[in-house]
mmCIF file of C-alpha atoms in Angstrom:
data_model
loop_
_atom_site.group_PDB
_atom_site.id
_atom_site.type_symbol
_atom_site.label_atom_id
_atom_site.label_comp_id
_atom_site.label_asym_id
_atom_site.label_seq_id
_atom_site.Cartn_x
_atom_site.Cartn_y
_atom_site.Cartn_z
ATOM 1 C CA MET A 1250 27.933 5.479 -24.471
ATOM 2 C CA HIS A 1251 25.799 2.250 -24.863
ATOM 3 C CA GLN A 1252 25.279 2.848 -28.804
ATOM 4 C CA SER A 1253 25.350 5.671 -31.003
ATOM 5 C CA PHE A 1254 22.299 8.192 -31.555
ATOM 6 C CA ASP A 1255 21.839 9.739 -34.751
ATOM 7 C CA ASN A 1256 19.048 12.050 -34.768
ATOM 8 C CA PRO A 1257 18.449 15.326 -36.613
ATOM 9 C CA ARG A 1258 16.232 16.527 -33.809
ATOM 10 C CA VAL A 1259 14.372 19.007 -35.882
ATOM 11 C CA ALA A 1260 11.061 18.426 -37.673
ATOM 12 C CA PRO A 1261 10.266 20.419 -40.720
ATOM 13 C CA ALA A 1262 8.334 23.652 -39.963
ATOM 14 C CA GLU A 1263 5.651 22.884 -42.250
ATOM 15 C CA MET A 1264 4.754 19.343 -40.420
ATOM 16 C CA PRO A 1265 1.718 19.410 -38.567
ATOM 17 C CA ARG A 1266 1.888 19.698 -34.948
ATOM 18 C CA THR A 1267 0.527 16.308 -34.030
ATOM 19 C CA ILE A 1268 2.907 14.470 -36.573
ATOM 20 C CA GLN A 1269 5.928 16.790 -35.006
ATOM 21 C CA GLY A 1270 4.748 15.504 -31.464
ATOM 22 C CA HIS A 1271 4.573 11.877 -32.277
ATOM 23 C CA LEU A 1272 8.266 12.079 -33.848
ATOM 24 C CA LEU A 1273 9.543 13.748 -30.769
ATOM 25 C CA PHE A 1274 7.857 11.002 -28.555
ATOM 26 C CA ASP A 1275 9.532 8.380 -30.604
ATOM 27 C CA GLU A 1276 12.856 10.215 -30.510
ATOM 28 C CA ILE A 1277 12.598 10.472 -26.811
ATOM 29 C CA GLY A 1278 12.067 6.882 -26.453
ATOM 30 C CA THR A 1279 15.037 5.855 -28.677
ATOM 31 C CA PHE A 1280 17.490 8.403 -26.871
ATOM 32 C CA LEU A 1281 16.657 6.814 -23.484
ATOM 33 C CA PHE A 1282 16.969 3.066 -24.667
ATOM 34 C CA ALA A 1283 20.232 3.916 -26.802
ATOM 35 C CA ASN A 1284 21.756 5.200 -23.987
ATOM 36 C CA GLY A 1285 20.484 2.717 -21.548
ATOM 37 C CA LEU A 1286 18.755 5.421 -19.390
ATOM 38 C CA ASP A 1287 15.851 4.389 -16.839
ATOM 39 C CA LEU A 1288 12.458 5.682 -17.302
ATOM 40 C CA THR A 1289 12.408 8.383 -14.749
ATOM 41 C CA ALA A 1290 11.019 11.826 -15.025
ATOM 42 C CA LEU A 1291 14.522 13.425 -14.816
ATOM 43 C CA ASN A 1292 15.739 11.324 -17.715
ATOM 44 C CA LEU A 1293 12.510 12.140 -19.713
ATOM 45 C CA MET A 1294 13.052 15.810 -19.004
ATOM 46 C CA CYS A 1295 16.693 15.326 -20.378
ATOM 47 C CA ALA A 1296 15.788 13.825 -23.554
ATOM 48 C CA HIS A 1297 12.998 16.259 -24.288
ATOM 49 C CA ASP A 1298 15.162 19.374 -23.418
ATOM 50 C CA TYR A 1299 18.115 17.887 -25.689
ATOM 51 C CA LEU A 1300 15.720 16.674 -28.668
ATOM 52 C CA SER A 1301 13.544 19.793 -28.651
ATOM 53 C CA ARG A 1302 16.616 22.067 -28.565
ATOM 54 C CA SER A 1303 15.447 23.951 -25.466
ATOM 55 C CA ASN A 1304 18.331 23.847 -23.265
ATOM 56 C CA ARG A 1305 21.630 24.895 -24.949
ATOM 57 C CA LYS A 1306 23.832 24.087 -22.083
ATOM 58 C CA LEU A 1307 22.588 20.512 -21.854
ATOM 59 C CA GLU A 1308 22.912 20.251 -25.787
ATOM 60 C CA ARG A 1309 26.484 21.428 -25.448
ATOM 61 C CA ALA A 1310 27.345 18.993 -22.605
ATOM 62 C CA ILE A 1311 25.746 15.783 -24.579
ATOM 63 C CA GLU A 1312 27.550 16.732 -27.710
ATOM 64 C CA GLU A 1313 30.798 17.058 -25.800
ATOM 65 C CA ALA A 1314 30.046 13.757 -24.095
ATOM 66 C CA LEU A 1315 29.529 11.983 -27.432
ATOM 67 C CA VAL A 1316 32.639 13.329 -28.887
ATOM 68 C CA THR A 1317 34.686 12.205 -25.840
ATOM 69 C CA ARG A 1318 32.622 8.941 -25.836
ATOM 70 C CA THR A 1319 31.455 9.692 -22.203
ATOM 71 C CA ALA A 1320 28.640 7.352 -21.108
ATOM 72 C CA LEU A 1321 25.165 9.235 -20.686
ATOM 73 C CA THR A 1322 24.212 7.225 -17.359
ATOM 74 C CA ASN A 1323 21.431 8.201 -14.942
ATOM 75 C CA ASP A 1324 24.223 9.584 -12.829
ATOM 76 C CA TRP A 1325 25.418 11.893 -15.537
ATOM 77 C CA VAL A 1326 21.926 13.157 -16.055
ATOM 78 C CA GLU A 1327 21.221 13.749 -12.201
ATOM 79 C CA ASN A 1328 24.603 15.458 -11.643
ATOM 80 C CA PHE A 1329 23.984 17.592 -14.702
ATOM 81 C CA TYR A 1330 20.485 18.879 -13.383
ATOM 82 C CA ALA A 1331 21.689 19.077 -9.892
ATOM 83 C CA GLU A 1332 24.087 21.758 -11.038
ATOM 84 C CA SER A 1333 21.727 23.677 -13.242
ATOM 85 C CA PRO A 1334 19.636 26.634 -11.623
ATOM 86 C CA VAL A 1335 17.205 26.498 -14.594
ATOM 87 C CA ALA A 1336 16.530 22.723 -13.890
ATOM 88 C CA GLU A 1337 15.796 23.816 -10.102
ATOM 89 C CA ARG A 1338 13.277 26.485 -11.274
ATOM 90 C CA ARG A 1339 11.553 23.775 -13.451
ATOM 91 C CA ALA A 1340 11.942 21.067 -10.675
ATOM 92 C CA ALA A 1341 10.230 23.397 -8.437
ATOM 93 C CA ARG A 1342 7.301 23.920 -10.929
ATOM 94 C CA ILE A 1343 6.891 20.564 -11.276
ATOM 95 C CA ALA A 1344 6.648 19.770 -7.451
ATOM 96 C CA SER A 1345 4.265 22.522 -6.991
ATOM 97 C CA THR A 1346 2.204 21.280 -9.982
ATOM 98 C CA THR A 1347 2.349 17.634 -8.231
ATOM 99 C CA GLU A 1348 1.119 19.244 -5.189
ATOM 100 C CA GLN A 1349 -1.702 20.778 -6.658
ATOM 101 C CA VAL A 1350 -2.759 17.775 -8.509
ATOM 102 C CA GLU A 1351 -2.755 16.013 -5.001
ATOM 103 C CA ALA A 1352 -5.074 18.488 -3.551
ATOM 104 C CA VAL A 1353 -7.308 18.243 -6.485
ATOM 105 C CA LEU A 1354 -7.220 14.186 -6.226
ATOM 106 C CA GLY A 1355 -8.145 14.560 -2.279
ATOM 107 C CA GLN A 1356 -11.074 16.714 -3.281
ATOM 108 C CA CYS A 1357 -12.039 14.336 -5.867
ATOM 109 C CA LEU A 1358 -11.995 11.402 -3.360
ATOM 110 C CA GLU A 1359 -14.043 13.327 -0.840
ATOM 111 C CA LEU A 1360 -16.465 13.955 -3.533
ATOM 112 C CA VAL A 1361 -16.677 10.486 -4.844
ATOM 113 C CA GLU A 1362 -16.992 9.289 -1.305
ATOM 114 C CA ARG A 1363 -20.022 11.582 -0.486
ATOM 115 C CA ALA A 1364 -21.568 10.773 -3.841
ATOM 116 C CA ARG A 1365 -21.409 6.990 -3.053
ATOM 117 C CA GLY A 1366 -23.062 7.639 0.343
ATOM 118 C CA SER A 1367 -25.875 9.622 -1.097
ATOM 119 C CA ALA A 1368 -26.443 7.007 -3.830
ATOM 120 C CA HIS A 1369 -26.487 4.322 -1.396
ATOM 121 C CA VAL A 1370 -28.941 6.062 0.903
ATOM 122 C CA TYR A 1371 -31.383 7.050 -2.108
ATOM 123 C CA SER A 1372 -31.009 3.351 -3.326
ATOM 124 C CA ASP A 1373 -32.209 2.069 0.182
ATOM 125 C CA ALA A 1374 -34.863 4.484 0.189
ATOM 126 C CA LEU A 1375 -36.186 3.601 -3.384
ATOM 127 C CA GLN A 1376 -36.151 -0.035 -2.855
ATOM 128 C CA ALA A 1377 -38.084 0.181 0.670
ATOM 129 C CA GLU A 1378 -40.761 2.072 -1.463
ATOM 130 C CA ALA A 1379 -40.965 -0.393 -3.909
ATOM 131 C CA ASP A 1380 -41.325 -3.075 -1.313
ATOM 132 C CA ARG A 1381 -44.457 -1.311 0.267
ATOM 133 C CA LEU A 1382 -45.997 -0.589 -2.967
ATOM 134 C CA THR A 1383 -46.192 -4.288 -3.986
ATOM 135 C CA THR A 1384 -48.406 -4.884 -1.053
ATOM 136 C CA ALA A 1385 -51.216 -2.598 -2.487
ATOM 137 C CA GLU A 1386 -53.667 -3.223 -5.083
ATOM 138 C CA ALA A 1387 -52.170 -3.696 -8.297
ATOM 139 C CA LEU A 1388 -53.815 -1.003 -10.122
ATOM 140 C CA PRO A 1389 -51.853 -0.378 -13.557
ATOM 141 C CA ALA A 1390 -50.543 3.066 -12.499
ATOM 142 C CA VAL A 1391 -49.093 1.609 -9.242
ATOM 143 C CA GLU A 1392 -47.482 -1.109 -11.404
ATOM 144 C CA ARG A 1393 -45.891 1.404 -13.612
ATOM 145 C CA LEU A 1394 -44.426 3.293 -10.596
ATOM 146 C CA ILE A 1395 -43.234 0.043 -9.216
ATOM 147 C CA GLY A 1396 -41.566 -0.524 -12.614
ATOM 148 C CA LEU A 1397 -40.064 2.790 -12.871
ATOM 149 C CA THR A 1398 -38.766 2.704 -9.186
ATOM 150 C CA ARG A 1399 -37.144 -0.646 -9.595
ATOM 151 C CA ALA A 1400 -35.438 0.717 -13.003
ATOM 152 C CA MET A 1401 -34.223 3.695 -10.918
ATOM 153 C CA VAL A 1402 -32.877 1.429 -8.376
ATOM 154 C CA SER A 1403 -31.084 -0.524 -10.992
ATOM 155 C CA GLN A 1404 -29.407 2.460 -12.484
ATOM 156 C CA THR A 1405 -28.704 3.839 -9.206
ATOM 157 C CA ARG A 1406 -26.658 0.701 -8.259
ATOM 158 C CA ASP A 1407 -24.891 1.029 -11.840
ATOM 159 C CA ILE A 1408 -23.933 4.635 -10.891
ATOM 160 C CA GLN A 1409 -22.566 3.149 -7.689
ATOM 161 C CA GLU A 1410 -20.575 0.746 -9.234
ATOM 162 C CA GLU A 1411 -18.999 3.258 -11.631
ATOM 163 C CA LEU A 1412 -18.331 5.750 -8.694
ATOM 164 C CA ARG A 1413 -16.644 2.834 -6.930
ATOM 165 C CA GLN A 1414 -14.443 2.075 -10.028
ATOM 166 C CA ARG A 1415 -13.574 5.816 -10.130
ATOM 167 C CA SER A 1416 -12.705 5.892 -6.529
ATOM 168 C CA ILE A 1417 -10.258 2.736 -6.926
ATOM 169 C CA GLU A 1418 -8.680 4.537 -10.155
ATOM 170 C CA THR A 1419 -8.160 7.809 -8.176
ATOM 171 C CA THR A 1420 -6.646 5.944 -5.140
ATOM 172 C CA GLN A 1421 -4.313 4.258 -7.699
ATOM 173 C CA LEU A 1422 -3.212 7.411 -9.348
ATOM 174 C CA ARG A 1423 -2.623 9.150 -5.792
ATOM 175 C CA THR A 1424 -0.412 6.317 -5.015
ATOM 176 C CA VAL A 1425 1.589 6.631 -8.336
ATOM 177 C CA LEU A 1426 2.218 10.215 -7.836
ATOM 178 C CA GLN A 1427 3.315 9.821 -4.312
ATOM 179 C CA SER A 1428 5.934 7.014 -5.500
ATOM 180 C CA ALA A 1429 6.945 9.344 -8.259
ATOM 181 C CA GLN A 1430 7.498 12.145 -5.383
ATOM 182 C CA ARG A 1431 9.655 9.765 -3.468
ATOM 183 C CA GLU A 1432 11.516 8.586 -6.432
ATOM 184 C CA ALA A 1433 12.588 12.243 -7.593
ATOM 185 C CA GLN A 1434 14.243 12.648 -3.857
ATOM 186 C CA VAL A 1435 16.360 9.511 -4.060
ATOM 187 C CA ASP A 1436 19.540 8.841 -5.709
ATOM 188 C CA HIS A 1437 19.185 5.555 -7.841
ATOM 189 C CA LEU A 1438 22.797 4.297 -7.397
ATOM 190 C CA THR A 1439 23.185 4.408 -3.502
ATOM 191 C CA GLY A 1440 19.533 4.837 -2.603
ATOM 192 C CA LEU A 1441 20.303 7.819 -0.417
ATOM 193 C CA PRO A 1442 18.444 11.176 -0.596
ATOM 194 C CA ASN A 1443 19.766 12.886 -3.729
ATOM 195 C CA ARG A 1444 20.927 16.775 -3.941
ATOM 196 C CA ARG A 1445 17.232 17.948 -4.487
ATOM 197 C CA ALA A 1446 16.178 16.328 -1.267
ATOM 198 C CA PHE A 1447 19.311 17.533 0.519
ATOM 199 C CA ASP A 1448 18.667 21.013 -0.141
ATOM 200 C CA THR A 1449 15.367 20.921 1.218
ATOM 201 C CA ARG A 1450 16.345 19.238 4.144
ATOM 202 C CA LEU A 1451 19.194 21.777 4.745
ATOM 203 C CA ARG A 1452 16.758 24.601 4.521
ATOM 204 C CA GLN A 1453 14.369 22.856 7.128
ATOM 205 C CA ALA A 1454 17.389 22.071 9.515
ATOM 206 C CA ALA A 1455 18.267 25.790 9.095
ATOM 207 C CA GLU A 1456 14.915 27.119 9.995
ATOM 208 C CA ALA A 1457 14.577 24.543 12.912
ATOM 209 C CA SER A 1458 17.906 25.871 14.414
ATOM 210 C CA ALA A 1459 16.908 29.366 14.027
ATOM 211 C CA ASP A 1460 13.518 28.402 15.812
ATOM 212 C CA HIS A 1461 14.667 26.421 18.451
ATOM 213 C CA SER A 1462 18.293 27.922 19.183
ATOM 214 C CA ARG A 1463 19.777 24.502 18.809
ATOM 215 C CA PRO A 1464 23.293 23.862 17.378
ATOM 216 C CA SER A 1465 23.649 22.022 14.239
ATOM 217 C CA ALA A 1466 26.414 21.185 11.417
ATOM 218 C CA ILE A 1467 26.905 20.261 8.186
ATOM 219 C CA ALA A 1468 29.546 18.081 6.609
ATOM 220 C CA LEU A 1469 30.785 17.695 2.974
ATOM 221 C CA CYS A 1470 32.909 14.328 2.292
ATOM 222 C CA ASP A 1471 34.568 13.736 -1.023
ATOM 223 C CA ILE A 1472 36.293 10.233 -1.848
ATOM 224 C CA ASP A 1473 39.908 10.562 -2.520
ATOM 225 C CA HIS A 1474 41.458 9.536 -5.902
ATOM 226 C CA PHE A 1475 37.877 8.243 -7.071
ATOM 227 C CA LYS A 1476 38.923 8.675 -10.858
ATOM 228 C CA ALA A 1477 42.029 6.511 -10.262
ATOM 229 C CA ILE A 1478 39.475 3.694 -9.099
ATOM 230 C CA ASN A 1479 37.367 4.342 -12.264
ATOM 231 C CA ASP A 1480 40.319 4.182 -14.548
ATOM 232 C CA ALA A 1481 41.895 1.112 -12.861
ATOM 233 C CA HIS A 1482 38.783 -1.011 -12.201
ATOM 234 C CA GLY A 1483 36.145 0.289 -14.285
ATOM 235 C CA HIS A 1484 32.889 2.160 -13.613
ATOM 236 C CA ASP A 1485 30.940 -0.851 -12.468
ATOM 237 C CA VAL A 1486 33.618 -1.304 -9.467
ATOM 238 C CA GLY A 1487 33.310 2.457 -9.224
ATOM 239 C CA ASP A 1488 29.637 2.298 -8.698
ATOM 240 C CA ARG A 1489 30.010 -0.431 -5.998
ATOM 241 C CA VAL A 1490 32.421 1.912 -4.363
ATOM 242 C CA LEU A 1491 30.046 4.512 -4.296
ATOM 243 C CA GLY A 1492 27.302 2.191 -2.749
ATOM 244 C CA LEU A 1493 29.766 0.877 0.032
ATOM 245 C CA VAL A 1494 30.809 4.477 0.880
ATOM 246 C CA ALA A 1495 26.923 5.504 1.111
ATOM 247 C CA SER A 1496 26.013 2.618 3.334
ATOM 248 C CA SER A 1497 28.984 3.014 5.613
ATOM 249 C CA LEU A 1498 28.148 6.747 6.180
ATOM 250 C CA GLN A 1499 24.609 6.027 6.582
ATOM 251 C CA LYS A 1500 25.244 2.983 9.124
ATOM 252 C CA ALA A 1501 27.998 4.438 11.090
ATOM 253 C CA ALA A 1502 26.661 7.999 11.385
ATOM 254 C CA GLY A 1503 23.464 6.869 13.116
ATOM 255 C CA GLU A 1504 19.766 8.224 13.280
ATOM 256 C CA GLN A 1505 20.993 11.942 14.397
ATOM 257 C CA CYS A 1506 22.570 12.179 11.064
ATOM 258 C CA TYR A 1507 20.923 12.713 7.766
ATOM 259 C CA VAL A 1508 23.241 11.515 4.993
ATOM 260 C CA ALA A 1509 22.591 12.325 1.055
ATOM 261 C CA ARG A 1510 24.494 11.773 -2.171
ATOM 262 C CA PHE A 1511 25.561 15.595 -2.978
ATOM 263 C CA GLY A 1512 26.872 14.687 -6.419
ATOM 264 C CA GLY A 1513 29.488 12.627 -8.080
ATOM 265 C CA GLU A 1514 31.584 11.206 -5.494
ATOM 266 C CA GLU A 1515 30.654 13.574 -2.815
ATOM 267 C CA PHE A 1516 28.375 12.875 -0.022
ATOM 268 C CA ALA A 1517 26.699 15.808 2.424
ATOM 269 C CA LEU A 1518 25.821 15.134 6.007
ATOM 270 C CA ILE A 1519 23.234 17.234 8.336
ATOM 271 C CA PHE A 1520 23.748 16.782 12.049
ATOM 272 C CA GLU A 1521 20.797 18.533 13.951
ATOM 273 C CA ASP A 1522 21.299 19.134 17.658
ATOM 274 C CA CYS A 1523 24.986 18.623 17.402
ATOM 275 C CA THR A 1524 27.853 21.092 17.695
ATOM 276 C CA VAL A 1525 30.383 21.312 14.857
ATOM 277 C CA ALA A 1526 33.065 19.821 17.360
ATOM 278 C CA ALA A 1527 30.874 17.094 18.010
ATOM 279 C CA ALA A 1528 30.092 16.482 14.388
ATOM 280 C CA THR A 1529 33.743 16.640 13.338
ATOM 281 C CA VAL A 1530 34.523 13.941 15.841
ATOM 282 C CA ILE A 1531 31.800 11.914 14.245
ATOM 283 C CA VAL A 1532 33.016 12.482 10.595
ATOM 284 C CA GLU A 1533 36.740 11.791 11.817
ATOM 285 C CA GLU A 1534 35.685 8.251 13.073
ATOM 286 C CA LEU A 1535 33.836 7.572 9.910
ATOM 287 C CA ARG A 1536 37.000 8.558 7.911
ATOM 288 C CA ARG A 1537 39.222 6.134 10.214
ATOM 289 C CA THR A 1538 36.599 3.461 9.946
ATOM 290 C CA LEU A 1539 36.310 3.519 6.152
ATOM 291 C CA GLY A 1540 39.961 3.846 5.818
ATOM 292 C CA ALA A 1541 40.935 0.612 7.715
ATOM 293 C CA ARG A 1542 39.076 -1.498 5.361
ATOM 294 C CA HIS A 1543 41.027 -3.291 2.533
ATOM 295 C CA LEU A 1544 38.781 -3.474 -0.612
ATOM 296 C CA VAL A 1545 39.013 -6.406 -3.171
ATOM 297 C CA ASN A 1546 37.327 -6.616 -6.556
ATOM 298 C CA GLN A 1547 35.230 -9.800 -6.077
ATOM 299 C CA GLU A 1548 34.989 -10.290 -9.861
ATOM 300 C CA THR A 1549 38.609 -10.105 -10.774
ATOM 301 C CA HIS A 1550 40.187 -10.479 -7.230
ATOM 302 C CA LYS A 1551 42.588 -7.513 -7.600
ATOM 303 C CA PRO A 1552 43.025 -5.605 -4.841
ATOM 304 C CA ILE A 1553 41.354 -2.102 -4.806
ATOM 305 C CA GLY A 1554 43.233 -0.918 -1.788
ATOM 306 C CA HIS A 1555 42.294 1.479 1.039
ATOM 307 C CA VAL A 1556 39.351 3.992 0.128
ATOM 308 C CA THR A 1557 39.402 7.306 1.955
ATOM 309 C CA PHE A 1558 37.718 10.680 1.798
ATOM 310 C CA SER A 1559 38.401 14.144 2.737
ATOM 311 C CA ALA A 1560 35.795 16.264 4.600
ATOM 312 C CA GLY A 1561 35.071 19.726 5.674
ATOM 313 C CA VAL A 1562 32.718 20.546 8.608
ATOM 314 C CA ALA A 1563 30.637 23.724 9.313
ATOM 315 C CA THR A 1564 28.221 25.067 11.812
ATOM 316 C CA LEU A 1565 24.839 25.341 10.287
ATOM 317 C CA GLU A 1566 23.859 28.947 10.382
ATOM 318 C CA PRO A 1567 20.308 29.767 9.522
ATOM 319 C CA ALA A 1568 21.081 32.682 7.241
ATOM 320 C CA ASP A 1569 20.471 32.078 3.562
ATOM 321 C CA GLY A 1570 18.794 28.669 4.567
ATOM 322 C CA GLY A 1571 22.204 27.559 5.313
ATOM 323 C CA ALA A 1572 23.842 28.310 2.108
ATOM 324 C CA ALA A 1573 26.556 30.291 3.534
ATOM 325 C CA SER A 1574 27.419 27.328 5.751
ATOM 326 C CA LEU A 1575 27.357 25.030 3.180
ATOM 327 C CA LYS A 1576 29.865 27.023 1.259
ATOM 328 C CA ARG A 1577 32.160 27.156 4.367
ATOM 329 C CA ALA A 1578 31.974 23.354 4.688
ATOM 330 C CA ASP A 1579 32.965 23.314 0.681
ATOM 331 C CA THR A 1580 35.846 25.557 1.608
ATOM 332 C CA ALA A 1581 37.062 23.416 4.339
ATOM 333 C CA LEU A 1582 36.835 20.467 2.165
ATOM 334 C CA TYR A 1583 38.954 22.143 -0.435
ATOM 335 C CA ALA A 1584 41.642 22.785 2.102
ATOM 336 C CA ALA A 1585 41.468 19.081 3.401
ATOM 337 C CA LYS A 1586 42.213 18.202 -0.334
ATOM 338 C CA GLN A 1587 44.922 20.779 -0.859
ATOM 339 C CA GLY A 1588 46.408 19.535 2.555
ATOM 340 C CA GLY A 1589 47.186 16.091 1.555
ATOM 341 C CA ARG A 1590 43.706 14.540 1.626
ATOM 342 C CA ASN A 1591 42.432 11.802 3.960
ATOM 343 C CA ARG A 1592 41.668 14.274 6.701
ATOM 344 C CA VAL A 1593 38.732 16.191 8.328
ATOM 345 C CA LEU A 1594 38.793 19.975 8.678
ATOM 346 C CA ALA A 1595 36.345 22.075 10.593
ATOM 347 C CA ALA A 1596 35.678 25.575 9.512
ATOM 348 C CA GLU A 1597 34.992 28.105 12.515
ATOM 349 C CA PRO A 1598 32.437 30.957 11.808
ATOM 350 C CA ASP A 1599 35.349 33.137 10.729
ATOM 351 C CA THR A 1600 36.366 30.402 8.149
ATOM 352 C CA GLU A 1601 39.515 29.671 9.865
ATOM 353 C CA MET A 1602 40.273 25.896 9.473
ATOM 354 C CA ARG A 1603 41.162 23.458 12.236
ATOM 355 C CA SER A 1604 42.025 19.953 11.837
ATOM 356 C CA ALA A 1605 40.226 17.007 13.447
ATOM 357 C CA ALA A 1606 43.563 15.180 14.175
#
C-alpha cells in the first residue's frame, strides 16, 4: 500500500445530497492518490463502489488487503473486476451507454454540418441581395432594408462561427470517447488486450468458427513459480517479467494468434484457422524459446534464472461462445501444473489430455 487511507465512508444522513456528493468526490480522489492508482474508468468505479459501500465483495477484499498490507495496484483492481460477474454486467451497461452516446454524437455532427451549410447559403444570398440594393435609389425604406439585411448577414456569420466551434468540440469529445473505449480494452502493464477484450474476441472467434466451419484453438499459459520471483526480487521485477513474457508471446506467436492478458500471471491465446494440434506445436515452441533465456535483474545484477510457463490447449468449439472450450483449456493447464510444470498439454474434445512432448 502506498500509504494508509483513513476514511469513514459514510456521510451523515441529514447532510444535503449536494454536500454528500462533494465529499464523496473528494474521497474518491484521496483514495486514488493515496494508493497510487491511475485515473482510469475502472479505478474510478472501484473507488466509488468501495467508498459508497455499494459492493460488499469489493469492500471485504480491500479490507483484507489493508490488513495484510497488500498493495492496491492498477493490476489488483483489474483482476478483481475481471473475476466479478456484477462488474461484467456494469461494464456491459457502460459499453452500451457509450455506444449510444457515440450514435447521438454522430447525429449531432451531421446536424451541425447541415446547419452550417444552410447558414452559409443563406449568408451568401443575403449578401448578394444587399449588393444589388445598393445600386438602387437611396430611398429611406431601401436604406433601412439594407441595414437590416447587413445586420442579418453579420448575425448569421456569428451563428456560423458558433456552429463551427460546437462542431470542433463535438469531434474532440468523440475522440476522447474512442480513446476511453480503447483504454478499457487494454491491460495497462503489458499493453496486451485485457480479459474483457479477450472475452469479446473469444465470442467472435467462436461465431466465425461456426459460420465458416473453420478449425480454431485456444490456449491458456501460466508463468511457473511467479510468486517466487516476486518474493525474491520484488514486484517491480515481477512486472518486468510479465512484460517480457507478454512481448515474447505476442512477437513469437505472429499475426495469426490473438494474445491477451487473462489475469495475474496468466495469458490467453486464440488461434483462428488453426487446428489444436498445430496450435499446440506453436505454444510448445513458445515455451521452449522463453525457457531457454537466462534472465538477470538489471538493477541488482542478481540472476533471475529461467522463466517458464505451463499451458493448456483446446479446440475452440462454437457452443456457449467458447466458454466450454476455455474450461477445457483451463483443465489442461491445471493438469500441466500438476504434472510438474513447464509443459504443454492439449485437451481432446472428450477432455482427455495429451502432452506436446
